[in-house]
Amino acid sequence: MTEEEVAMEMEAVEAVYGEDCVILDSNPPHLHLHIKPRTAEISSQQFVEAVVRIQASSKYPDEPPRISLIESKGLDDQRQKHLIGIVQEKASQLSSSLMLVELCEEAAERLTIMNHPDGDCPLCLYPLFPEDGWSKEMPFMKLMSCFHCFHCECIIRWWNWLHTQKDTDSKSGDTLHMRRGTSTHEGNSGSGGQSLGNCPVCRKVFHASDIEHVLDLVGAQSSQKDSGLIQGEDEDPLLQSDSENVRRERFEAILKTQEEKGGLVQPKKNISVVPGMYLPPPAPVTASSNEEEAGHSREQGEEAPKEAESETNSSSSTNHRGRGRGRGRGQNVNRRKPNSQDPRKPTRQWVQRAREDDK
Amino acid sequence: MTSSPSPSRKALSKIACNRLQKELSEWQVNPPTGFKHKVTDNLQKWIIEVTGAPGTLYANETYNLQVEFPQHYPMESPQVIFVPPAPLHPHIYSNGHICLDILYDSWSPAMTVSSVCISILSMLSSSPEKQRPTDNDRYVKNCKNGRSPKETRWWFHDDKV
């Protein structure tokens, strides 16, 4: 093989893999290949990732290049060895012909086959996949930063616990924990006011947005169990109502603050507490029931401000409660579903973007 | 044993119970080297016998660890102490309290009794000399009323041992 041919091969590798390929030396070839499973670029379907080094000697291709794993995510030892072993084998099979592209392809294909989470949830120690196959009862999720996987339920429980703790700590002025908190933030100064956490397994920092979609998922599932049918019926008309959309936006904002504070449930119970505080423009769909309620609320309207002052701390939640009342008590519970589902859309987009950033 | 500075102890939550049963059954299949779980019917308080690793200052010595689990284990860390007599070690107080960050600030729910045990044995094994922490007397005096080490504000200054 001439030097020219090897150089052309390197060009081909560069053309095929683009930014996923870092060429350290073109002759003899030495490169790092960042491989991801071929999951049609859907990052939520990606559970493993690897950087493989291919380093050839001056005798390439008569002598096969050395293959090694530089870093990986989501792969246990066994799968790491397996991956490298297979690519090495391929390399010796192909010796004396130009093989770089083929090796890279082999690695990517093998990694795609290995693209599944494995083992137990690190928090409850029970398998991520129950032995009897896929279980809808225990969905799992992975952290985008390190690919460690957990049952959704388990990580949410931990996340909420953590935030309850943080609240108590800062109230009691625990200096130790405060110190720890600031050091975490300093390490990630670019992240602004974003809420951060550390992976329970490797302590790698992740953003709250990483698990927010799971919070929504868990919420949506539990309310689905509660009352699936009725929601399905009034979901569509509600979507067309402007005032409903506004209400949802507020609800979302409140939900967010709750998540940040770790107090998930509390306001849901209190939605209908203050009568007649604020009357939303009647939504066309539920007009009849609204008027009844509204009239009822007006009667009590005079007392309302007092109650509100003594009762609530923030104006936003006061409004919110008033609205809830205006809509009628019985329906509030059902409305939870669309509200908790909605935020998933933005988060999905976030996931996609993050993926693009990765490259 | 009057050793246990009992924390205000609430019964284990269901989640804690499930997790501990799982840990126990895994321990029985694959116990960490150098440790023996003394079987009782109390899931919430384990007594574990440690044998010093061969070739270290504590070779052939045995000590008892007491691991007590809070209601919200594994969100909350377990309380781990040596049942006196505790090994002579620069990070182990004579009342059995252990100065080890993972038991307090750096606890993570992904840790297990087994992984904690391994950390403690490794801490023992790397000790250069058998001695008490310099502030032993002051600390032990302060802990008089059976205080839990989890209430101590630990200052983890030394990661060599």
Short mmCIF file of C-alpha atoms in Angstrom, two decimals:
data_model
loop_
_atom_site.label_atom_id
_atom_site.label_comp_id
_atom_site.label_asym_id
_atom_site.label_seq_id
_atom_site.Cartn_x
_atom_site.Cartn_y
_atom_site.Cartn_z
CA MET A 1 0.00 0.00 0.00
CA THR A 2 1.28 3.41 -0.81
CA GLU A 3 1.16 6.35 1.48
CA GLU A 4 -1.24 7.96 -0.91
CA GLU A 5 -3.78 5.21 -0.53
CA VAL A 6 -3.61 5.42 3.22
CA ALA A 7 -4.07 9.16 3.03
CA MET A 8 -7.12 8.69 0.83
CA GLU A 9 -8.53 6.23 3.29
CA MET A 10 -8.15 8.74 6.08
CA GLU A 11 -9.99 11.29 4.00
CA ALA A 12 -12.78 8.80 3.54
CA VAL A 13 -13.00 8.18 7.27
CA GLU A 14 -13.16 11.89 7.90
CA ALA A 15 -15.87 12.30 5.30
CA VAL A 16 -17.98 9.50 6.71
CA TYR A 17 -17.75 10.32 10.40
CA GLY A 18 -17.23 14.06 10.38
CA GLU A 19 -17.05 15.50 13.84
CA ASP A 20 -17.37 12.11 15.49
CA CYS A 21 -13.88 11.36 14.34
CA VAL A 22 -10.79 13.06 15.70
CA ILE A 23 -7.68 12.42 13.66
CA LEU A 24 -4.56 12.59 15.74
CA ASP A 25 -2.22 11.49 13.02
CA SER A 26 -2.85 10.68 9.39
CA ASN A 27 0.17 8.53 8.67
CA PRO A 28 0.36 6.07 10.25
CA PRO A 29 -3.34 6.44 11.00
CA HIS A 30 -4.27 7.29 14.59
CA LEU A 31 -7.78 8.38 15.41
CA HIS A 32 -10.46 8.59 18.06
CA LEU A 33 -13.94 7.64 17.01
CA HIS A 34 -16.94 8.74 19.04
CA ILE A 35 -19.56 6.08 18.45
CA LYS A 36 -23.22 6.15 19.29
CA PRO A 37 -25.77 3.47 18.68
CA ARG A 38 -27.81 3.92 15.54
CA THR A 39 -31.11 4.85 17.04
CA ALA A 40 -32.19 7.30 14.39
CA GLU A 41 -30.81 10.16 16.45
CA ILE A 42 -33.41 9.74 19.14
CA SER A 43 -31.39 10.47 22.20
CA SER A 44 -33.96 9.08 24.59
CA GLN A 45 -33.34 5.70 22.97
CA GLN A 46 -29.63 5.88 23.57
CA PHE A 47 -28.21 4.04 26.55
CA VAL A 48 -24.59 3.52 25.60
CA GLU A 49 -21.82 5.51 24.03
CA ALA A 50 -18.11 4.97 23.49
CA VAL A 51 -14.91 6.54 22.27
CA VAL A 52 -12.65 4.05 20.53
CA ARG A 53 -9.04 4.60 19.62
CA ILE A 54 -7.64 3.09 16.45
CA GLN A 55 -3.90 3.35 16.27
CA ALA A 56 -1.98 1.87 13.36
CA SER A 57 1.75 1.33 13.06
CA SER A 58 3.91 2.19 10.07
CA LYS A 59 3.33 -1.35 8.86
CA TYR A 60 -0.38 -0.72 8.41
CA PRO A 61 -2.32 -2.38 6.90
CA ASP A 62 -0.18 -5.52 6.96
CA GLU A 63 -0.17 -5.24 10.70
CA PRO A 64 -3.66 -4.57 12.07
CA PRO A 65 -4.10 -1.37 14.10
CA ARG A 66 -4.42 -1.47 17.86
CA ILE A 67 -7.96 -0.95 19.10
CA SER A 68 -8.75 0.34 22.57
CA LEU A 69 -11.59 1.91 24.47
CA ILE A 70 -10.92 5.43 25.71
CA GLU A 71 -14.18 6.11 27.43
CA SER A 72 -17.66 4.75 27.55
CA LYS A 73 -21.03 5.35 29.10
CA GLY A 74 -23.61 2.79 30.08
CA LEU A 75 -21.39 -0.19 29.24
CA ASP A 76 -20.46 -2.65 31.96
CA ASP A 77 -17.04 -4.31 31.90
CA GLN A 78 -18.25 -7.32 30.06
CA ARG A 79 -19.77 -5.38 27.22
CA GLN A 80 -16.71 -3.13 27.03
CA LYS A 81 -14.44 -6.12 26.53
CA HIS A 82 -16.83 -7.69 24.10
CA LEU A 83 -16.99 -4.57 21.97
CA ILE A 84 -13.24 -4.15 21.73
CA GLY A 85 -12.65 -7.87 21.28
CA ILE A 86 -14.92 -8.04 18.27
CA VAL A 87 -13.38 -5.02 16.59
CA GLN A 88 -9.91 -6.42 17.19
CA GLU A 89 -10.94 -9.69 15.65
CA LYS A 90 -12.30 -7.90 12.64
CA ALA A 91 -9.02 -6.04 12.33
CA SER A 92 -6.96 -9.22 12.19
CA GLN A 93 -9.33 -10.76 9.67
CA LEU A 94 -8.93 -7.80 7.36
CA SER A 95 -5.19 -7.40 7.69
CA SER A 96 -3.29 -6.31 4.59
CA SER A 97 -6.25 -4.45 3.17
CA LEU A 98 -7.37 -0.95 4.06
CA MET A 99 -9.89 -1.42 6.82
CA LEU A 100 -10.44 1.75 8.82
CA VAL A 101 -13.94 2.53 7.62
CA GLU A 102 -14.94 -1.06 8.02
CA LEU A 103 -13.63 -1.18 11.57
CA CYS A 104 -15.51 1.95 12.48
CA GLU A 105 -18.69 0.53 10.99
CA GLU A 106 -18.23 -2.71 12.87
CA ALA A 107 -17.80 -0.81 16.13
CA ALA A 108 -20.93 1.26 15.55
CA GLU A 109 -22.97 -1.79 14.62
CA ARG A 110 -21.85 -3.74 17.64
CA LEU A 111 -22.56 -0.83 19.89
CA THR A 112 -26.04 -0.58 18.43
CA ILE A 113 -26.68 -4.19 19.38
CA MET A 114 -25.49 -3.43 22.90
CA ASN A 115 -27.74 -0.42 23.22
CA HIS A 116 -29.79 -1.39 26.24
CA PRO A 117 -29.54 -0.59 29.90
CA ASP A 118 -28.51 -3.47 32.05
CA GLY A 119 -28.55 -4.61 35.62
CA ASP A 120 -30.33 -3.31 38.67
CA CYS A 121 -31.65 0.08 39.62
CA PRO A 122 -28.93 1.48 41.91
CA LEU A 123 -31.54 2.86 44.28
CA CYS A 124 -33.89 -0.04 44.96
CA LEU A 125 -31.49 -2.76 43.74
CA TYR A 126 -34.21 -4.52 41.81
CA PRO A 127 -33.71 -5.15 38.07
CA LEU A 128 -34.40 -2.31 35.68
CA PHE A 129 -36.20 -4.86 33.57
CA PRO A 130 -38.15 -7.40 35.54
CA GLU A 131 -37.33 -10.95 34.47
CA ASP A 132 -40.77 -11.49 33.03
CA GLY A 133 -40.19 -8.90 30.35
CA TRP A 134 -41.16 -5.30 29.90
CA SER A 135 -43.16 -3.91 32.74
CA LYS A 136 -45.15 -0.76 32.41
CA GLU A 137 -45.37 -0.49 36.14
CA MET A 138 -41.73 0.42 36.58
CA PRO A 139 -40.52 2.61 33.76
CA PHE A 140 -36.89 3.60 33.99
CA MET A 141 -34.93 6.60 32.85
CA LYS A 142 -31.35 7.60 32.32
CA LEU A 143 -29.39 10.68 33.18
CA MET A 144 -28.21 12.45 30.07
CA SER A 145 -24.83 13.34 31.51
CA CYS A 146 -23.61 9.90 32.55
CA PHE A 147 -26.16 7.40 31.20
CA HIS A 148 -26.77 5.85 34.60
CA CYS A 149 -30.24 4.36 34.67
CA PHE A 150 -32.84 4.28 37.43
CA HIS A 151 -36.46 3.42 37.85
CA CYS A 152 -38.37 6.65 37.34
CA GLU A 153 -40.15 6.18 40.60
CA CYS A 154 -36.91 5.64 42.50
CA ILE A 155 -35.06 8.65 41.17
CA ILE A 156 -38.04 10.93 41.66
CA ARG A 157 -38.38 9.79 45.21
CA TRP A 158 -34.71 10.57 45.77
CA TRP A 159 -34.96 13.94 44.01
CA ASN A 160 -37.91 15.02 46.11
CA TRP A 161 -36.20 13.82 49.24
CA LEU A 162 -33.11 15.80 48.37
CA HIS A 163 -35.07 19.00 47.96
CA THR A 164 -37.02 18.54 51.12
CA GLN A 165 -33.69 18.14 52.86
CA LYS A 166 -32.24 21.21 51.24
CA ASP A 167 -35.12 23.27 52.51
CA THR A 168 -34.74 22.11 56.06
CA ASP A 169 -31.01 22.52 55.93
CA SER A 170 -31.10 26.09 54.75
CA LYS A 171 -33.65 26.94 57.39
CA SER A 172 -31.51 25.58 60.16
CA GLY A 173 -28.48 27.25 58.62
CA ASP A 174 -26.41 24.15 58.30
CA THR A 175 -23.11 25.49 57.12
CA LEU A 176 -21.73 22.19 55.99
CA HIS A 177 -24.43 21.64 53.46
CA MET A 178 -24.47 25.20 52.33
CA ARG A 179 -20.82 24.98 51.59
CA ARG A 180 -21.32 21.89 49.58
CA GLY A 181 -24.09 23.52 47.62
CA THR A 182 -21.99 26.46 46.57
CA SER A 183 -19.06 24.37 45.52
CA THR A 184 -21.32 22.42 43.20
CA HIS A 185 -22.47 25.63 41.62
CA GLU A 186 -19.01 27.02 41.23
CA GLY A 187 -18.01 24.00 39.25
CA ASN A 188 -20.71 24.84 36.77
CA SER A 189 -20.72 28.56 36.63
CA GLY A 190 -22.19 28.56 33.15
CA SER A 191 -25.43 27.09 34.30
CA GLY A 192 -26.91 30.18 35.86
CA GLY A 193 -29.74 29.65 38.29
CA GLN A 194 -30.49 26.16 37.06
CA SER A 195 -31.14 23.57 39.65
CA LEU A 196 -28.44 20.92 39.73
CA GLY A 197 -28.01 17.48 41.14
CA ASN A 198 -25.33 14.85 41.38
CA CYS A 199 -25.80 11.38 39.99
CA PRO A 200 -26.19 9.03 42.96
CA VAL A 201 -23.82 6.58 41.33
CA CYS A 202 -20.97 8.66 39.92
CA ARG A 203 -21.76 12.11 41.38
CA LYS A 204 -21.56 13.67 37.96
CA VAL A 205 -23.53 16.89 37.85
CA PHE A 206 -26.82 16.91 36.01
CA HIS A 207 -29.41 19.58 35.40
CA ALA A 208 -32.84 19.43 36.92
CA SER A 209 -34.26 19.54 33.42
CA ASP A 210 -32.70 16.14 32.95
CA ILE A 211 -35.31 14.54 35.12
CA GLU A 212 -38.15 17.00 34.81
CA HIS A 213 -39.79 15.08 32.03
CA VAL A 214 -39.81 12.10 34.34
CA LEU A 215 -41.61 14.06 37.00
CA ASP A 216 -44.25 14.81 34.43
CA LEU A 217 -44.39 11.26 33.26
CA VAL A 218 -44.88 9.93 36.74
CA GLY A 219 -47.55 12.51 37.42
CA ALA A 220 -49.38 11.74 34.21
CA GLN A 221 -49.36 8.05 34.88
CA SER A 222 -50.78 8.24 38.32
CA SER A 223 -53.61 10.51 37.26
CA GLN A 224 -54.32 8.28 34.32
CA LYS A 225 -54.90 5.49 36.71
CA ASP A 226 -57.24 7.67 38.72
CA SER A 227 -59.58 8.77 36.02
CA GLY A 228 -58.70 7.97 32.48
CA LEU A 229 -62.00 8.16 30.67
CA ILE A 230 -63.42 11.47 31.72
CA GLN A 231 -60.20 13.25 30.91
CA GLY A 232 -60.16 11.88 27.43
CA GLU A 233 -63.56 13.41 26.82
CA ASP A 234 -62.97 16.96 27.90
CA GLU A 235 -59.38 17.24 26.81
CA ASP A 236 -59.94 18.40 23.25
CA PRO A 237 -62.42 21.23 23.82
CA LEU A 238 -60.29 22.51 26.66
CA LEU A 239 -57.34 22.83 24.37
CA GLN A 240 -59.23 25.31 22.21
CA SER A 241 -60.07 27.64 25.03
CA ASP A 242 -57.75 30.58 25.47
CA SER A 243 -58.48 31.04 29.11
CA GLU A 244 -57.77 27.40 29.66
CA ASN A 245 -54.42 27.79 28.01
CA VAL A 246 -53.57 30.74 30.20
CA ARG A 247 -54.63 28.77 33.21
CA ARG A 248 -52.38 25.94 32.18
CA GLU A 249 -49.42 28.20 31.78
CA ARG A 250 -49.87 29.43 35.31
CA PHE A 251 -50.38 25.94 36.52
CA GLU A 252 -47.16 24.90 34.85
CA ALA A 253 -45.26 27.71 36.47
CA ILE A 254 -46.58 26.71 39.85
CA LEU A 255 -45.83 23.09 39.20
CA LYS A 256 -42.27 24.07 38.44
CA THR A 257 -41.78 25.94 41.65
CA GLN A 258 -43.26 23.03 43.48
CA GLU A 259 -40.84 20.70 41.85
CA GLU A 260 -37.97 22.92 42.75
CA LYS A 261 -39.08 23.01 46.32
CA GLY A 262 -39.86 19.34 46.30
CA GLY A 263 -43.40 19.98 47.45
CA LEU A 264 -45.27 18.25 44.70
CA VAL A 265 -48.76 17.73 45.93
CA GLN A 266 -49.78 20.32 48.38
CA PRO A 267 -51.52 23.00 46.29
CA LYS A 268 -53.51 20.47 44.33
CA LYS A 269 -55.58 19.82 47.37
CA ASN A 270 -56.09 23.48 48.07
CA ILE A 271 -57.10 24.54 44.62
CA SER A 272 -60.68 25.24 45.50
CA VAL A 273 -60.13 26.90 48.84
CA VAL A 274 -60.82 30.58 48.29
CA PRO A 275 -64.24 31.38 46.88
CA GLY A 276 -64.86 34.25 44.50
CA MET A 277 -61.37 35.68 44.55
CA TYR A 278 -60.95 35.85 40.84
CA LEU A 279 -63.44 34.94 38.19
CA PRO A 280 -61.97 33.76 34.92
CA PRO A 281 -63.81 34.56 31.70
CA PRO A 282 -66.19 31.63 31.37
CA ALA A 283 -64.89 29.02 29.04
CA PRO A 284 -67.35 28.26 26.27
CA VAL A 285 -67.37 24.55 26.86
CA THR A 286 -68.24 24.47 30.48
CA ALA A 287 -70.29 27.65 30.39
CA SER A 288 -73.39 26.39 32.12
CA SER A 289 -71.68 24.96 35.14
CA ASN A 290 -69.44 27.99 35.35
CA GLU A 291 -72.28 30.44 35.70
CA GLU A 292 -73.78 28.53 38.47
CA GLU A 293 -70.51 28.51 40.27
CA ALA A 294 -69.78 32.11 39.48
CA GLY A 295 -73.07 33.28 40.91
CA HIS A 296 -72.41 31.30 43.97
CA SER A 297 -69.00 32.84 44.32
CA ARG A 298 -70.23 36.38 43.90
CA GLU A 299 -72.41 36.05 46.90
CA GLN A 300 -69.43 35.33 49.00
CA GLY A 301 -67.23 37.79 47.20
CA GLU A 302 -67.00 40.32 50.01
CA GLU A 303 -65.40 38.02 52.45
CA ALA A 304 -62.93 36.76 50.00
CA PRO A 305 -60.05 39.27 50.21
CA LYS A 306 -59.67 38.80 53.94
CA GLU A 307 -59.52 35.10 53.58
CA ALA A 308 -56.99 35.39 50.88
CA GLU A 309 -54.67 37.52 52.93
CA SER A 310 -54.65 35.27 55.83
CA GLU A 311 -54.49 32.22 53.74
CA THR A 312 -51.87 32.54 51.10
CA ASN A 313 -48.44 33.92 50.70
CA SER A 314 -48.09 34.61 47.01
CA SER A 315 -50.46 36.38 44.70
CA SER A 316 -50.02 33.90 41.93
CA SER A 317 -51.25 31.00 43.91
CA THR A 318 -54.14 33.05 45.20
CA ASN A 319 -55.28 33.76 41.71
CA HIS A 320 -54.87 30.25 40.87
CA ARG A 321 -56.98 29.01 43.66
CA GLY A 322 -59.69 31.48 42.86
CA ARG A 323 -59.81 30.26 39.34
CA GLY A 324 -59.98 26.75 40.41
CA ARG A 325 -63.03 27.55 42.39
CA GLY A 326 -64.64 29.32 39.49
CA ARG A 327 -64.41 26.20 37.46
CA GLY A 328 -66.11 24.03 39.98
CA ARG A 329 -64.60 21.76 42.51
CA GLY A 330 -65.34 18.42 41.01
CA GLN A 331 -63.39 18.98 37.85
CA ASN A 332 -60.16 20.15 39.30
CA VAL A 333 -58.87 16.73 39.95
CA ASN A 334 -59.44 15.66 36.41
CA ARG A 335 -57.70 18.64 34.98
CA ARG A 336 -54.47 17.55 36.47
CA LYS A 337 -53.78 15.26 33.65
CA PRO A 338 -53.50 17.71 30.77
CA ASN A 339 -51.52 19.99 32.97
CA SER A 340 -48.97 17.49 33.93
CA GLN A 341 -48.68 16.20 30.42
CA ASP A 342 -48.18 19.46 28.69
CA PRO A 343 -44.74 20.23 30.02
CA ARG A 344 -43.43 17.12 28.39
CA LYS A 345 -43.34 18.71 25.01
CA PRO A 346 -40.84 21.40 25.87
CA THR A 347 -38.68 18.91 27.69
CA ARG A 348 -38.58 16.61 24.75
CA GLN A 349 -37.33 19.41 22.63
CA TRP A 350 -34.74 20.08 25.21
CA VAL A 351 -33.55 16.53 24.96
CA GLN A 352 -33.24 16.81 21.23
CA ARG A 353 -31.28 19.99 21.39
CA ALA A 354 -28.99 18.58 23.98
CA ARG A 355 -28.26 15.82 21.60
CA GLU A 356 -27.24 18.25 18.92
CA ASP A 357 -25.01 20.05 21.33
CA ASP A 358 -23.29 16.81 22.09
CA LYS A 359 -21.81 16.48 18.69
CA MET B 1 -24.23 -4.00 74.78
CA THR B 2 -25.07 -0.55 75.97
CA SER B 3 -23.32 0.87 73.00
CA SER B 4 -26.20 1.90 70.82
CA PRO B 5 -26.79 5.59 70.91
CA SER B 6 -30.29 4.99 69.67
CA PRO B 7 -31.48 7.67 67.33
CA SER B 8 -35.11 8.57 67.59
CA ARG B 9 -36.00 5.47 65.77
CA LYS B 10 -39.01 5.03 63.59
CA ALA B 11 -39.95 1.80 61.93
CA LEU B 12 -38.60 1.22 58.46
CA SER B 13 -40.71 2.44 55.57
CA LYS B 14 -41.91 -0.14 53.13
CA ILE B 15 -39.36 1.02 50.60
CA ALA B 16 -36.58 0.76 53.14
CA CYS B 17 -37.76 -2.70 54.07
CA ASN B 18 -37.75 -3.94 50.50
CA ARG B 19 -34.36 -2.51 49.86
CA LEU B 20 -32.87 -4.03 53.02
CA GLN B 21 -34.31 -7.43 52.30
CA LYS B 22 -32.73 -7.24 48.88
CA GLU B 23 -29.40 -6.19 50.37
CA LEU B 24 -29.52 -8.96 52.90
CA SER B 25 -30.25 -11.63 50.34
CA GLU B 26 -27.43 -10.37 48.14
CA TRP B 27 -25.13 -10.28 51.13
CA GLN B 28 -25.94 -13.90 51.85
CA VAL B 29 -25.01 -14.91 48.31
CA ASN B 30 -21.96 -12.71 48.07
CA PRO B 31 -20.72 -11.21 51.35
CA PRO B 32 -17.85 -8.72 51.18
CA THR B 33 -14.52 -10.33 52.04
CA GLY B 34 -13.64 -10.04 55.72
CA PHE B 35 -17.21 -9.48 56.94
CA LYS B 36 -19.74 -11.69 58.59
CA HIS B 37 -23.31 -10.72 59.25
CA LYS B 38 -24.51 -11.95 62.62
CA VAL B 39 -27.96 -13.24 61.98
CA THR B 40 -30.78 -11.77 64.00
CA ASP B 41 -34.40 -11.22 63.21
CA ASN B 42 -33.93 -7.49 63.35
CA LEU B 43 -33.75 -6.06 59.87
CA GLN B 44 -33.28 -2.56 61.17
CA LYS B 45 -30.12 -3.16 63.12
CA TRP B 46 -27.33 -5.30 61.76
CA ILE B 47 -24.31 -6.46 63.68
CA ILE B 48 -21.44 -7.24 61.37
CA GLU B 49 -18.17 -8.83 62.35
CA VAL B 50 -15.09 -7.39 60.66
CA THR B 51 -11.77 -9.15 60.46
CA GLY B 52 -8.73 -7.00 59.77
CA ALA B 53 -7.22 -7.70 56.37
CA PRO B 54 -4.09 -9.88 56.30
CA GLY B 55 -0.87 -7.91 56.08
CA THR B 56 -2.30 -4.82 57.77
CA LEU B 57 -2.02 -3.49 61.33
CA TYR B 58 -5.35 -5.09 62.15
CA ALA B 59 -4.70 -8.54 60.73
CA ASN B 60 -6.54 -11.26 62.63
CA GLU B 61 -8.28 -8.78 64.91
CA THR B 62 -12.04 -8.83 64.89
CA TYR B 63 -14.42 -5.99 65.68
CA ASN B 64 -18.13 -5.55 65.56
CA LEU B 65 -19.85 -2.95 63.46
CA GLN B 66 -23.35 -1.88 64.27
CA VAL B 67 -25.40 -0.64 61.35
CA GLU B 68 -28.72 0.91 62.17
CA PHE B 69 -31.16 1.97 59.48
CA PRO B 70 -33.39 5.04 59.59
CA GLN B 71 -36.98 5.11 58.44
CA HIS B 72 -36.10 6.52 55.03
CA TYR B 73 -33.10 4.42 54.20
CA PRO B 74 -31.48 4.61 51.64
CA MET B 75 -32.32 8.29 51.25
CA GLU B 76 -30.93 8.81 54.71
CA SER B 77 -27.62 7.24 55.55
CA PRO B 78 -27.44 4.36 58.01
CA GLN B 79 -25.82 4.98 61.36
CA VAL B 80 -22.60 2.99 61.40
CA ILE B 81 -20.46 2.66 64.51
CA PHE B 82 -18.03 0.20 65.97
CA VAL B 83 -19.33 -1.55 69.03
CA PRO B 84 -16.63 -0.75 71.64
CA PRO B 85 -13.90 -1.82 71.92
CA ALA B 86 -13.34 0.01 68.64
CA PRO B 87 -10.14 -0.46 66.67
CA LEU B 88 -7.36 2.01 67.40
CA HIS B 89 -7.35 4.22 64.35
CA PRO B 90 -6.78 7.92 63.69
CA HIS B 91 -10.37 8.29 62.45
CA ILE B 92 -12.17 6.05 64.90
CA TYR B 93 -13.16 7.42 68.29
CA SER B 94 -13.12 5.30 71.39
CA ASN B 95 -16.91 5.40 71.58
CA GLY B 96 -17.01 3.70 68.19
CA HIS B 97 -17.86 6.71 66.07
CA ILE B 98 -16.23 6.71 62.68
CA CYS B 99 -15.11 9.84 60.87
CA LEU B 100 -15.80 8.86 57.29
CA ASP B 101 -17.49 11.23 54.87
CA ILE B 102 -19.61 8.66 53.05
CA LEU B 103 -21.45 7.93 56.26
CA TYR B 104 -22.57 11.52 56.58
CA ASP B 105 -22.26 14.31 54.01
CA SER B 106 -21.21 12.19 51.10
CA TRP B 107 -23.74 9.44 51.55
CA SER B 108 -25.48 8.45 48.36
CA PRO B 109 -28.51 6.16 48.14
CA ALA B 110 -26.64 4.13 45.54
CA MET B 111 -24.33 2.90 48.31
CA THR B 112 -25.09 -0.29 50.17
CA VAL B 113 -24.15 -1.86 53.48
CA SER B 114 -21.71 -3.94 51.52
CA SER B 115 -20.03 -0.97 49.87
CA VAL B 116 -19.88 0.88 53.19
CA CYS B 117 -18.22 -2.13 54.80
CA ILE B 118 -15.62 -2.25 52.08
CA SER B 119 -14.86 1.44 52.59
CA ILE B 120 -14.43 0.94 56.30
CA LEU B 121 -12.11 -2.01 55.84
CA SER B 122 -10.09 -0.04 53.34
CA MET B 123 -9.85 2.80 55.83
CA LEU B 124 -8.57 0.38 58.44
CA SER B 125 -6.15 -1.22 56.04
CA SER B 126 -4.50 2.02 55.03
CA SER B 127 -3.82 3.15 58.57
CA PRO B 128 -0.13 3.86 59.21
CA GLU B 129 -0.36 3.59 62.99
CA LYS B 130 -2.70 2.48 65.71
CA GLN B 131 -3.79 5.58 67.52
CA ARG B 132 -6.87 7.53 68.46
CA PRO B 133 -7.87 10.80 66.83
CA THR B 134 -6.13 13.71 68.55
CA ASP B 135 -9.44 15.15 69.74
CA ASN B 136 -10.74 11.83 71.00
CA ASP B 137 -11.27 12.77 74.64
CA ARG B 138 -13.01 16.04 73.89
CA TYR B 139 -15.25 14.46 71.29
CA VAL B 140 -16.24 11.45 73.36
CA LYS B 141 -17.03 13.69 76.30
CA ASN B 142 -19.29 15.78 74.12
CA CYS B 143 -21.16 12.74 72.89
CA LYS B 144 -22.06 11.60 76.34
CA ASN B 145 -25.77 11.16 76.15
CA GLY B 146 -25.58 8.45 73.58
CA ARG B 147 -25.58 10.91 70.75
CA SER B 148 -25.60 9.57 67.21
CA PRO B 149 -22.55 10.35 65.09
CA LYS B 150 -24.97 11.54 62.46
CA GLU B 151 -25.61 14.58 64.62
CA THR B 152 -21.97 15.49 64.65
CA ARG B 153 -20.75 18.15 62.30
CA TRP B 154 -17.82 16.33 60.89
CA TRP B 155 -14.89 18.05 59.39
CA PHE B 156 -13.23 15.76 56.88
CA HIS B 157 -9.72 17.04 56.74
CA ASP B 158 -7.61 14.09 55.86
CA ASP B 159 -8.15 11.71 52.99
CA LYS B 160 -4.87 9.87 53.25
CA VAL B 161 -5.93 7.31 55.80
#
